[in-house]
XYZ file of N, CA and C in Angstrom:
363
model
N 0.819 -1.193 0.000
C 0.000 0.000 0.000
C 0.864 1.258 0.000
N 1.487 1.216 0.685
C 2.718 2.301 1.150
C 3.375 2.598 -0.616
N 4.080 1.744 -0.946
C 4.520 1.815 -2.594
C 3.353 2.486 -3.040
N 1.969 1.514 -3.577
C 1.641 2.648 -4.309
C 1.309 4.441 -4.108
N 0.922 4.241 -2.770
C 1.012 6.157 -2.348
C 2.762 6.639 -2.760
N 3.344 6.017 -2.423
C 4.221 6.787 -2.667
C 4.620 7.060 -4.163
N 4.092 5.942 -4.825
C 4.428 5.863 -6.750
C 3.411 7.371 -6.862
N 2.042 7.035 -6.603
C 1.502 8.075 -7.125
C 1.670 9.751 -6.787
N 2.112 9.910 -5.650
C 3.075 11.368 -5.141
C 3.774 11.314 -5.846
N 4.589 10.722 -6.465
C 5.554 11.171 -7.255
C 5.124 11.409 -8.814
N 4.101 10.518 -8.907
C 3.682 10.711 -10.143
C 2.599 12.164 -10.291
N 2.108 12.546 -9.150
C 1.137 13.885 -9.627
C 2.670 14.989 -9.202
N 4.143 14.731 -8.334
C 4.814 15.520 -8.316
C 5.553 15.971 -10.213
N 5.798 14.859 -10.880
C 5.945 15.220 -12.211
C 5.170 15.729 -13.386
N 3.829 15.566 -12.524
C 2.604 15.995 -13.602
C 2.468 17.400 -13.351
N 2.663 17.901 -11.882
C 2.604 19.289 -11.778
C 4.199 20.321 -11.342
N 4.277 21.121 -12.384
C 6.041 21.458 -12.260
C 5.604 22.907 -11.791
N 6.041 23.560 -10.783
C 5.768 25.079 -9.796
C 6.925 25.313 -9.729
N 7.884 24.891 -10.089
C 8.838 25.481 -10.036
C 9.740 26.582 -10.993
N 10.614 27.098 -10.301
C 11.160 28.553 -11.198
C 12.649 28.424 -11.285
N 13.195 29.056 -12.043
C 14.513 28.538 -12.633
C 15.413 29.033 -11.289
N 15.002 30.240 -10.521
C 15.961 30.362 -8.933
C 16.027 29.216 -8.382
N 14.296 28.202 -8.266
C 14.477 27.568 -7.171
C 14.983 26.338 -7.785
N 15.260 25.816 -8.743
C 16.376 24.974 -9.512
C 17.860 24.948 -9.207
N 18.038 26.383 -9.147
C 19.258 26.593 -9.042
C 20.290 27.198 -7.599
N 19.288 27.537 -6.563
C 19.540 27.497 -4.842
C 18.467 27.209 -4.105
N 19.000 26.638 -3.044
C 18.484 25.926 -2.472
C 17.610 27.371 -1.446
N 18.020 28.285 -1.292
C 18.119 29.908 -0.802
C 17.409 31.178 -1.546
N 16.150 31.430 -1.527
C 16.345 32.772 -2.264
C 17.527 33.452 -2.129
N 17.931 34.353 -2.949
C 19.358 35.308 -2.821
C 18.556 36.909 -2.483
N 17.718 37.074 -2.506
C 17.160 38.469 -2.016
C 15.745 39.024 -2.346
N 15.614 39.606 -1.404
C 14.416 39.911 -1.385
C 13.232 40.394 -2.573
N 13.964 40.680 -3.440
C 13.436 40.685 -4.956
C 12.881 39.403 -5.625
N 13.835 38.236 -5.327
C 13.558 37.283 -5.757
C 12.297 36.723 -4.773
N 12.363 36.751 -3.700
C 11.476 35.927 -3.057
C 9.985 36.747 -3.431
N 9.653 38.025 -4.001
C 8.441 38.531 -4.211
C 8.119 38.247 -5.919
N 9.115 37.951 -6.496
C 9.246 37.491 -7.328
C 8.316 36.217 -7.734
N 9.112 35.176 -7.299
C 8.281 33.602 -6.928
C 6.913 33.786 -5.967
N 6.532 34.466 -5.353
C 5.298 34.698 -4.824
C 4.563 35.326 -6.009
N 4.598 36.124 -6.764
C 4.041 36.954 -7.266
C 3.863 35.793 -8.862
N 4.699 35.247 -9.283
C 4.470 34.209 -10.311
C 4.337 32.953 -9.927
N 4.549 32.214 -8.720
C 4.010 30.841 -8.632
C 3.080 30.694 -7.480
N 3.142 31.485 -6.054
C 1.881 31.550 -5.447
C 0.885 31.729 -5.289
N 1.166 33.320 -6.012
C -0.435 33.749 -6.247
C -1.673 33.164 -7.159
N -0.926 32.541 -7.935
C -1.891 31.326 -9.071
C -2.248 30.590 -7.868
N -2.096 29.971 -7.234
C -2.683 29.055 -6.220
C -3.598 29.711 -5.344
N -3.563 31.180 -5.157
C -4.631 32.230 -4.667
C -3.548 31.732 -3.046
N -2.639 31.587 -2.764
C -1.875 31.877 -1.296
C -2.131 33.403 -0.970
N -2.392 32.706 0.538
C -2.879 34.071 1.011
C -3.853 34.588 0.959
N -4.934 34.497 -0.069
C -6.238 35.005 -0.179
C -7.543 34.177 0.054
N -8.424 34.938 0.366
C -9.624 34.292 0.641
C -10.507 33.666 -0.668
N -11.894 33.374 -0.283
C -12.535 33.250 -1.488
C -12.795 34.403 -2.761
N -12.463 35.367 -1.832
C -13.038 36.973 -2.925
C -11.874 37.126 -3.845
N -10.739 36.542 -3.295
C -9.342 37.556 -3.627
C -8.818 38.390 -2.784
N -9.357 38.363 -1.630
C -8.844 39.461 -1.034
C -7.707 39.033 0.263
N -7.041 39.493 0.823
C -5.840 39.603 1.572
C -6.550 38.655 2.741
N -5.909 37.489 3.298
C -6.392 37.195 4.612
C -5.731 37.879 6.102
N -6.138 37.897 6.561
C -5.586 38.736 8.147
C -4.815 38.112 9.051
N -4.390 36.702 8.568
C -3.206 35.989 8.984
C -1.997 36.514 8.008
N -1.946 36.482 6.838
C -1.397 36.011 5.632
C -0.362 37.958 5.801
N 0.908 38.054 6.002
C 1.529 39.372 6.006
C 2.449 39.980 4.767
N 2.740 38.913 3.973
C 3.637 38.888 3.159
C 4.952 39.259 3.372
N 5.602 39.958 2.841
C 7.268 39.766 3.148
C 7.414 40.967 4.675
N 7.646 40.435 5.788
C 8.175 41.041 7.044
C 8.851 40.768 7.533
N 9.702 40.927 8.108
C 11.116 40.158 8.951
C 10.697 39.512 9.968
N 11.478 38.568 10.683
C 11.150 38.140 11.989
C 10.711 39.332 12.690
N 11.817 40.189 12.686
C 11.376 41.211 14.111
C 9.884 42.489 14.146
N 9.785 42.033 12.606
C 8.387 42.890 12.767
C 7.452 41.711 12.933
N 6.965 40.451 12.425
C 6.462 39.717 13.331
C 6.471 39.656 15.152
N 7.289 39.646 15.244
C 7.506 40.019 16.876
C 6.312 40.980 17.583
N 7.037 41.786 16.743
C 6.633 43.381 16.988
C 5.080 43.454 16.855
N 4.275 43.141 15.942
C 2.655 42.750 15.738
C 2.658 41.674 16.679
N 2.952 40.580 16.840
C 2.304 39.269 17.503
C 2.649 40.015 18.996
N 3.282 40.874 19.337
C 3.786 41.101 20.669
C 2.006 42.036 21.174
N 1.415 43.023 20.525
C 0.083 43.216 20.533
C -0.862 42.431 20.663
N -0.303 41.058 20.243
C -1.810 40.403 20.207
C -1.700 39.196 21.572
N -2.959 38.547 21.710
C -3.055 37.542 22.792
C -1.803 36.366 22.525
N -1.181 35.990 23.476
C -0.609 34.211 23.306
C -2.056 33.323 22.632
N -1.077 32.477 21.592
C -1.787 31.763 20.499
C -2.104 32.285 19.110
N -1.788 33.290 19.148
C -2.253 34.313 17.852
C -0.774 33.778 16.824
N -1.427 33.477 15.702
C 0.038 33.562 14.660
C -0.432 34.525 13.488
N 0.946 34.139 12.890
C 0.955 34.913 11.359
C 1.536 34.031 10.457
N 1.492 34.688 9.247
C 2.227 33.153 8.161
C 2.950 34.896 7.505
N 4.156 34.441 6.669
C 4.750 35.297 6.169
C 5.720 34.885 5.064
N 6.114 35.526 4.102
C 7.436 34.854 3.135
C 8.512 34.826 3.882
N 9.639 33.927 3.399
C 10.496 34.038 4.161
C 11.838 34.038 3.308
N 12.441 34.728 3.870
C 13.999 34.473 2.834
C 14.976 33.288 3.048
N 14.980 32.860 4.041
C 15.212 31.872 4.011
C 15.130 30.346 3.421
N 14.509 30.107 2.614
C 13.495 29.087 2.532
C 12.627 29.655 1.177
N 12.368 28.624 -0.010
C 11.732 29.115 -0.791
C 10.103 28.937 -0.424
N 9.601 29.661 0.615
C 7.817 29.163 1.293
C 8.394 30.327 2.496
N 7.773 29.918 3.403
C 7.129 30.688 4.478
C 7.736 30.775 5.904
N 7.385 31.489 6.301
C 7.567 31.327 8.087
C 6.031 31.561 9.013
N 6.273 30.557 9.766
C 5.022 30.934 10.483
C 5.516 31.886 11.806
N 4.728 32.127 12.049
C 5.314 32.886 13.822
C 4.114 32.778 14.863
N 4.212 32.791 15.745
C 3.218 31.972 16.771
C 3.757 32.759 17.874
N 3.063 33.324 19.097
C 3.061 33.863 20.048
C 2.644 33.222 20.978
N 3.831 32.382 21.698
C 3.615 31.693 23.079
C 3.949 32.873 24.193
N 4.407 32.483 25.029
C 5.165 32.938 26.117
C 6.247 34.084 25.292
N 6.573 33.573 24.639
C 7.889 34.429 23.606
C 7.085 33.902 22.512
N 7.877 34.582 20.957
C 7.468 34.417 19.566
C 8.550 32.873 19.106
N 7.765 32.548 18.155
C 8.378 31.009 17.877
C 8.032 30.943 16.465
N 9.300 30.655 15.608
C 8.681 30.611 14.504
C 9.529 29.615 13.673
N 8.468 29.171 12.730
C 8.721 27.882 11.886
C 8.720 27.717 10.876
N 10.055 27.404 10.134
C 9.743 27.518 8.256
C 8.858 26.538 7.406
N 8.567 26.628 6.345
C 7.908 25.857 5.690
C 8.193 26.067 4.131
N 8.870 24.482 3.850
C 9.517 24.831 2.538
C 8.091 24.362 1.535
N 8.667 25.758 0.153
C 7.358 25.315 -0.855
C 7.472 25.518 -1.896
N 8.655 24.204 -2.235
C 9.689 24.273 -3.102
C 9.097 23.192 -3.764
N 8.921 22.013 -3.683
C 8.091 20.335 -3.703
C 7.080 20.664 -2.690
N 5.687 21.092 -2.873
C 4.906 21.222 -2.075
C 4.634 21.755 -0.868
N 4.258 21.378 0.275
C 4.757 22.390 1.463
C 5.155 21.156 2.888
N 6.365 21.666 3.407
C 6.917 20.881 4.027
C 7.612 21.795 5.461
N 6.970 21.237 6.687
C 7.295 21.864 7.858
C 8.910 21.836 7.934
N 9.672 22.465 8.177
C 11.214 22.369 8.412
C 11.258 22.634 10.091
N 12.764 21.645 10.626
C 13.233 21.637 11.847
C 12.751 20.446 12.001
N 13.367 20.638 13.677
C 13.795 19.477 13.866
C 12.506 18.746 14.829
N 11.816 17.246 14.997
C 10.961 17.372 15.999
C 9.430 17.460 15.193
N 9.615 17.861 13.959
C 8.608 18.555 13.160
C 8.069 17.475 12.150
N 6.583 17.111 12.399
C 6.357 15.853 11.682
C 5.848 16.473 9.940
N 6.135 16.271 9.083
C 6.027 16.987 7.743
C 5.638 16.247 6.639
């Protein structure tokens, strides 16, 4: 059973190609141009980030640094997150407001995949 799920992931991974000639070629966006770049031509077709209308969701921040995440989640209640681009990583960062801010990449390079360690994906 296991084989065939895994034959067929791979087989709808070759049927559908999202990828862009940066993320072919590093493993890293190289700057912040690029990463609005690949959002702007391979996310937004998927409507990331937006609701049913099109319109902006109120999680969804787009490109902010960690420390302005901070800086908003530090206003809001513990439990409150945000999702954001990330330069790091061709996908996202989440940020989450425990006790302190905590935040977690998510590569979305081959689909979307929690990064770190501990992290079931």
């Amino acid at each position: 059973m296991r084989e065939i799920a895994r034959a067929a992931r791979e087989a709808h991974r070759r049927s559908v190609d999202f990828t862009t000639p940066c993320q072919i070629t590093a493993g890293k966006p190289p700057n912040r141009e690029a990463v609005l770049e690949w959002f702007r031509t391979q996310e937004l077709k998927r409507a990331v980030g937006l609701d049913e209308n099109n319109k902006p969701v109120d999680w969804f921040h787009g490109l902010i640094t960690r420390s302005e995440a901070e800086q908003t989640l530090s206003q809001r209640p513990e439990g409150s997150f945000l999702v954001r681009l990330s330069e790091r990583v061709w996908g996202y960062a989440i940020s989450y407001r425990a006790a302190r801010c905590k935040h977690y990449l998510v590569d979305a390079s081959d689909g979307y995949r929690l990064l770190g360690a501990g992290h079931i994906a």
